[in-house]
Coordinates of C-alpha atoms in Angstrom, one line a residue:
M154 CA 15.1 64.2 -183.6
I155 CA 14.2 67.0 -181.4
V156 CA 17.1 68.9 -179.5
R157 CA 16.6 71.7 -176.9
T158 CA 18.7 74.2 -175.7
V159 CA 19.0 74.2 -171.6
L160 CA 21.9 76.6 -171.4
A161 CA 24.3 78.5 -173.6
E162 CA 27.4 79.8 -171.6
G163 CA 30.7 80.6 -173.2
A164 CA 31.9 78.0 -171.4
I165 CA 29.3 75.0 -171.6
T166 CA 26.5 74.4 -173.3
V167 CA 23.8 72.0 -172.5
A168 CA 21.3 70.3 -175.2
D169 CA 18.6 68.0 -174.4
Y170 CA 17.8 65.6 -177.0
R171 CA 15.3 63.4 -177.7
C172 CA 14.9 60.9 -180.5
D173 CA 12.2 58.7 -181.7
A174 CA 14.3 56.7 -184.2
G175 CA 13.7 53.0 -185.1
P176 CA 15.0 50.3 -186.3
A177 CA 13.8 51.2 -190.0
D178 CA 15.6 54.7 -190.0
R179 CA 18.4 55.4 -192.2
A180 CA 21.7 55.9 -189.7
V181 CA 23.2 59.4 -190.8
P182 CA 27.1 60.3 -190.4
E183 CA 27.4 63.2 -188.0
A184 CA 30.4 65.1 -186.8
H185 CA 31.3 66.1 -183.2
A186 CA 31.3 70.1 -183.0
A187 CA 32.9 70.1 -179.3
H188 CA 34.3 68.0 -176.8
S189 CA 31.1 66.7 -175.0
I190 CA 29.4 64.3 -172.4
S191 CA 26.4 63.2 -173.3
Y192 CA 24.4 61.1 -170.4
V193 CA 22.0 58.5 -171.9
R194 CA 18.9 59.4 -169.5
R195 CA 16.2 56.6 -171.5
G196 CA 16.4 53.9 -174.0
S197 CA 19.5 52.7 -175.9
F198 CA 21.4 53.2 -179.4
G199 CA 24.4 52.4 -181.1
C200 CA 27.3 54.5 -182.1
R201 CA 30.2 53.9 -184.8
V202 CA 33.0 56.0 -184.2
R203 CA 37.0 55.6 -184.9
G204 CA 36.6 52.3 -186.0
Q205 CA 34.7 51.1 -182.8
R206 CA 31.1 50.7 -182.4
H207 CA 29.3 50.8 -178.8
E208 CA 26.2 50.3 -177.6
L209 CA 24.6 52.9 -175.2
V210 CA 22.1 52.0 -172.8
A211 CA 20.7 53.8 -170.0
G212 CA 23.6 55.6 -167.5
A213 CA 26.1 55.3 -170.5
C214 CA 27.8 58.6 -171.8
M215 CA 28.8 59.2 -175.5
I216 CA 32.1 60.8 -175.7
G217 CA 32.4 63.5 -178.1
H218 CA 35.8 65.1 -179.8
P219 CA 35.9 67.8 -182.2
G220 CA 35.7 66.8 -185.7
D221 CA 35.0 62.8 -185.1
E222 CA 32.4 61.6 -187.5
Y223 CA 30.2 59.3 -185.6
V224 CA 27.0 57.2 -187.0
C225 CA 24.1 56.3 -184.6
T226 CA 21.9 53.5 -185.1
H227 CA 18.4 52.5 -183.9
E228 CA 18.7 48.7 -184.2
H229 CA 16.9 47.8 -180.8
P230 CA 13.2 48.8 -180.6
C231 CA 12.5 50.8 -177.0
G232 CA 10.3 53.9 -177.7
G233 CA 13.2 55.9 -178.6
D234 CA 16.0 57.7 -176.3
E235 CA 16.9 60.7 -174.4
C236 CA 20.4 62.4 -173.8
L237 CA 21.3 65.2 -171.8
S238 CA 24.6 66.4 -173.6
F239 CA 27.5 69.0 -172.1
Q240 CA 29.5 70.6 -174.7
L241 CA 32.6 72.0 -173.5
A242 CA 34.7 75.3 -174.5
P243 CA 38.5 74.4 -175.7
A244 CA 39.7 76.2 -172.4
I245 CA 37.9 74.0 -170.3
V246 CA 39.1 71.0 -171.7
D247 CA 42.9 72.0 -171.7
E248 CA 42.2 73.0 -168.2
L249 CA 40.9 69.5 -167.1
G250 CA 43.6 67.5 -168.9
G251 CA 43.3 64.0 -169.7
A252 CA 43.3 64.6 -173.9
T253 CA 43.6 61.0 -174.7
A254 CA 39.8 60.6 -172.5
W255 CA 38.4 62.1 -175.0
L256 CA 38.8 59.8 -178.0
R257 CA 37.3 57.0 -176.2
G258 CA 33.9 57.5 -178.0
A259 CA 31.7 56.6 -174.9
A260 CA 31.8 55.5 -171.4
P261 CA 29.8 52.4 -169.6
P262 CA 27.6 53.2 -166.9
L263 CA 29.7 54.5 -164.1
P264 CA 28.0 55.2 -160.7
A265 CA 29.9 58.5 -160.3
L266 CA 29.1 59.8 -163.6
M267 CA 25.3 58.6 -163.3
V268 CA 24.5 60.3 -160.1
L269 CA 25.8 63.4 -161.8
G270 CA 23.4 62.9 -164.8
E271 CA 20.4 62.2 -163.3
L272 CA 21.2 65.5 -161.0
G273 CA 21.7 67.4 -164.3
Q274 CA 18.2 65.8 -165.4
A275 CA 16.6 67.1 -162.8
T276 CA 18.2 70.7 -163.1
A277 CA 17.3 70.8 -166.5
R278 CA 13.7 70.2 -165.9
G279 CA 13.6 73.1 -163.2
Q280 CA 12.8 71.0 -160.5
R281 CA 16.1 71.9 -158.7
G282 CA 17.7 75.3 -158.4
L283 CA 21.0 74.2 -159.2
G284 CA 23.9 75.9 -161.7
L285 CA 24.4 73.5 -164.8
D286 CA 27.3 74.7 -165.4
E287 CA 28.8 74.0 -162.2
I288 CA 27.2 69.9 -162.7
G289 CA 28.9 70.1 -166.3
L290 CA 32.3 71.0 -164.6
T291 CA 31.8 68.4 -162.0
L292 CA 30.9 65.6 -164.6
A293 CA 33.6 66.4 -167.1
A294 CA 36.0 66.3 -164.3
R295 CA 34.7 63.1 -163.0
F296 CA 35.0 61.6 -166.2
V297 CA 38.4 62.6 -167.2
A298 CA 39.9 61.3 -163.9
L299 CA 37.8 57.9 -164.4
A300 CA 38.9 57.3 -168.1
I301 CA 42.6 57.9 -166.9
D302 CA 42.4 55.0 -165.0
R303 CA 40.3 53.0 -166.9
P304 CA 41.9 51.0 -169.7
A305 CA 39.8 50.7 -172.9
A306 CA 38.0 47.4 -173.6
A307 CA 38.0 45.7 -176.3
R308 CA 35.1 45.2 -178.2
A309 CA 34.3 42.0 -180.7
P310 CA 31.2 40.4 -180.0
S311 CA 28.8 39.2 -182.9
P312 CA 25.9 41.2 -183.8
V313 CA 23.7 38.9 -182.1
D314 CA 25.0 38.8 -179.0
R315 CA 24.9 42.8 -178.7
R316 CA 21.3 42.7 -179.7
R317 CA 21.3 40.1 -177.0
A318 CA 22.9 42.5 -174.4
V319 CA 21.0 45.2 -175.1
R320 CA 17.9 43.9 -174.8
A321 CA 19.0 42.6 -171.2
A322 CA 19.8 46.1 -170.6
L323 CA 16.4 47.1 -171.1
W324 CA 14.9 44.4 -169.4
I325 CA 17.1 44.8 -166.3
D326 CA 16.2 48.6 -166.6
A327 CA 12.4 47.4 -166.4
H328 CA 12.5 45.3 -164.0
A329 CA 15.6 47.1 -161.7
A330 CA 13.0 47.2 -158.1
D331 CA 12.8 43.3 -158.4
E332 CA 15.4 40.4 -156.9
L333 CA 17.0 39.3 -160.1
A334 CA 19.2 36.9 -160.5
L335 CA 22.2 36.1 -163.3
V336 CA 20.1 33.3 -164.7
D337 CA 16.7 35.1 -164.6
V338 CA 18.3 37.5 -167.0
A339 CA 19.9 34.8 -169.0
T340 CA 16.9 33.0 -169.6
E341 CA 15.0 36.1 -170.6
V342 CA 17.9 36.7 -173.8
G343 CA 18.4 32.9 -174.0
L344 CA 21.7 32.2 -173.2
S345 CA 23.7 30.2 -170.9
P346 CA 24.5 32.4 -167.4
F347 CA 28.0 32.2 -168.3
H348 CA 27.9 33.2 -171.9
F349 CA 25.4 36.0 -170.7
L350 CA 27.8 37.2 -168.4
R351 CA 30.7 37.7 -170.9
V352 CA 28.8 39.0 -173.6
F353 CA 27.2 41.4 -171.6
Q354 CA 30.1 42.7 -170.1
Q355 CA 31.9 42.9 -173.3
V356 CA 28.8 45.0 -175.1
V357 CA 27.5 47.4 -171.8
G358 CA 31.0 47.5 -170.1
V359 CA 30.2 46.4 -166.7
T360 CA 28.6 43.4 -165.3
P361 CA 24.8 42.3 -165.0
H362 CA 24.6 42.8 -161.5
Q363 CA 27.0 46.2 -161.9
Y364 CA 24.2 47.6 -164.5
L365 CA 21.4 46.5 -161.9
V366 CA 22.7 48.1 -158.8
R367 CA 23.6 51.2 -160.7
A368 CA 19.8 51.4 -162.4
R369 CA 18.8 51.5 -159.0
L370 CA 21.3 54.1 -158.2
R371 CA 19.9 55.9 -161.3
R372 CA 16.4 56.2 -160.0
A373 CA 17.2 57.0 -156.2
A374 CA 19.5 60.0 -157.5
R375 CA 16.0 61.3 -159.8
L376 CA 14.0 60.4 -156.7
L377 CA 16.5 62.5 -154.4
A378 CA 17.0 65.2 -156.6
G379 CA 13.0 65.8 -157.7
G380 CA 11.0 65.1 -154.5
D381 CA 10.9 65.2 -150.7
R382 CA 10.2 61.2 -149.9
A383 CA 12.2 59.9 -146.9
I384 CA 15.5 58.3 -147.8
S385 CA 14.3 54.8 -146.6
D386 CA 11.2 55.1 -148.6
V387 CA 13.4 55.7 -151.7
A388 CA 15.8 52.7 -150.8
L389 CA 13.0 50.5 -150.9
D390 CA 11.2 51.7 -154.0
V391 CA 14.5 51.3 -156.1
G392 CA 15.1 47.5 -155.1
F393 CA 17.2 48.1 -152.1
A394 CA 16.1 45.8 -149.3
D395 CA 18.5 47.2 -146.9
L396 CA 18.8 50.7 -145.9
S397 CA 22.4 50.8 -144.8
N398 CA 23.7 49.0 -147.9
F399 CA 21.4 51.8 -149.9
V400 CA 23.3 54.3 -148.0
R401 CA 26.7 52.8 -148.2
T402 CA 26.4 52.3 -152.0
F403 CA 24.9 55.3 -152.6
G404 CA 27.7 57.1 -150.6
R405 CA 30.4 55.4 -152.9
A406 CA 28.5 56.8 -156.2
A407 CA 27.8 60.3 -155.7
G408 CA 31.0 61.0 -152.8
A409 CA 28.0 62.3 -150.3
S410 CA 25.3 60.3 -148.3
P411 CA 22.1 60.5 -149.6
R412 CA 21.0 63.4 -147.3
R413 CA 23.7 65.3 -148.2
F414 CA 22.9 64.6 -152.0
R415 CA 19.6 66.0 -151.4
Q416 CA 20.7 69.2 -149.9
A417 CA 23.2 69.6 -152.9
A418 CA 20.0 68.9 -154.9
R419 CA 18.7 71.9 -153.3
G420 CA 20.9 74.2 -153.7
D421 CA 24.1 73.4 -151.5
R422 CA 27.3 73.8 -153.7
K423 CA 30.0 72.6 -151.8
I424 CA 29.2 69.1 -153.3
F425 CA 30.3 70.1 -156.3
Q426 CA 33.3 71.7 -155.0
D427 CA 34.7 69.4 -153.5
R428 CA 34.0 66.8 -156.4
I429 CA 35.8 69.1 -158.6
A430 CA 38.9 69.6 -156.0
H431 CA 39.0 65.6 -155.5
A432 CA 38.2 64.6 -159.6
S433 CA 41.2 66.8 -161.0
P434 CA 44.0 64.4 -162.4

């Protein structure tokens, strides 16, 4: 495990985690030291916490609560995983409210969190001169607001089905720019479309189509935050055949148009002020 501290302020600490553990490596219990949101940028891993097991794929978040013991597993050979972790001071958590939100252990890939996670990645890599503290506060406020409105899902799929669902998510990630149908992905993992749909949603927390769209949104956010390519080119490259559909879908996820999101990545902080104001419970 390689850990690099990106930011160490009084209110927020941001760390970049790179893990190359695989199926042969022994899982070791750890404990969360603070309330945290760790955005999964790449790869996948399992997490056992509070008697539940979560499968974390790209776009998902591991949620930390101080003192909670957790175990990360790496049963799926995917070449390692990367996370950007925002660790929050108690005063920030108290101000945000939603105490039970931090007991969930994980959050599935949600558009409103993914675009902020990708913006945080671009900032952590020095591609954009934004404040990681601002991004972290916005991400935390948005997570709490979403968690309060979203009941925790019951998770009881078999280990085999879990492996299939994660393998399907990795395959969707690798082919997100292509035209994909439900039957294509189901066939890839050897399940009927109906059974695959049910299993995938149980394990990942969203439907296969939602995950496909969100994989495209993650890549779009990354391209918008890290470069100057035309918005129409970005839309086509990530798999949106229709520009208006891309603009509409991205706008719903980010709370801002692609053009406005790019302006935020270049230093316009108004988007963060607006998101914090509207995300607080």
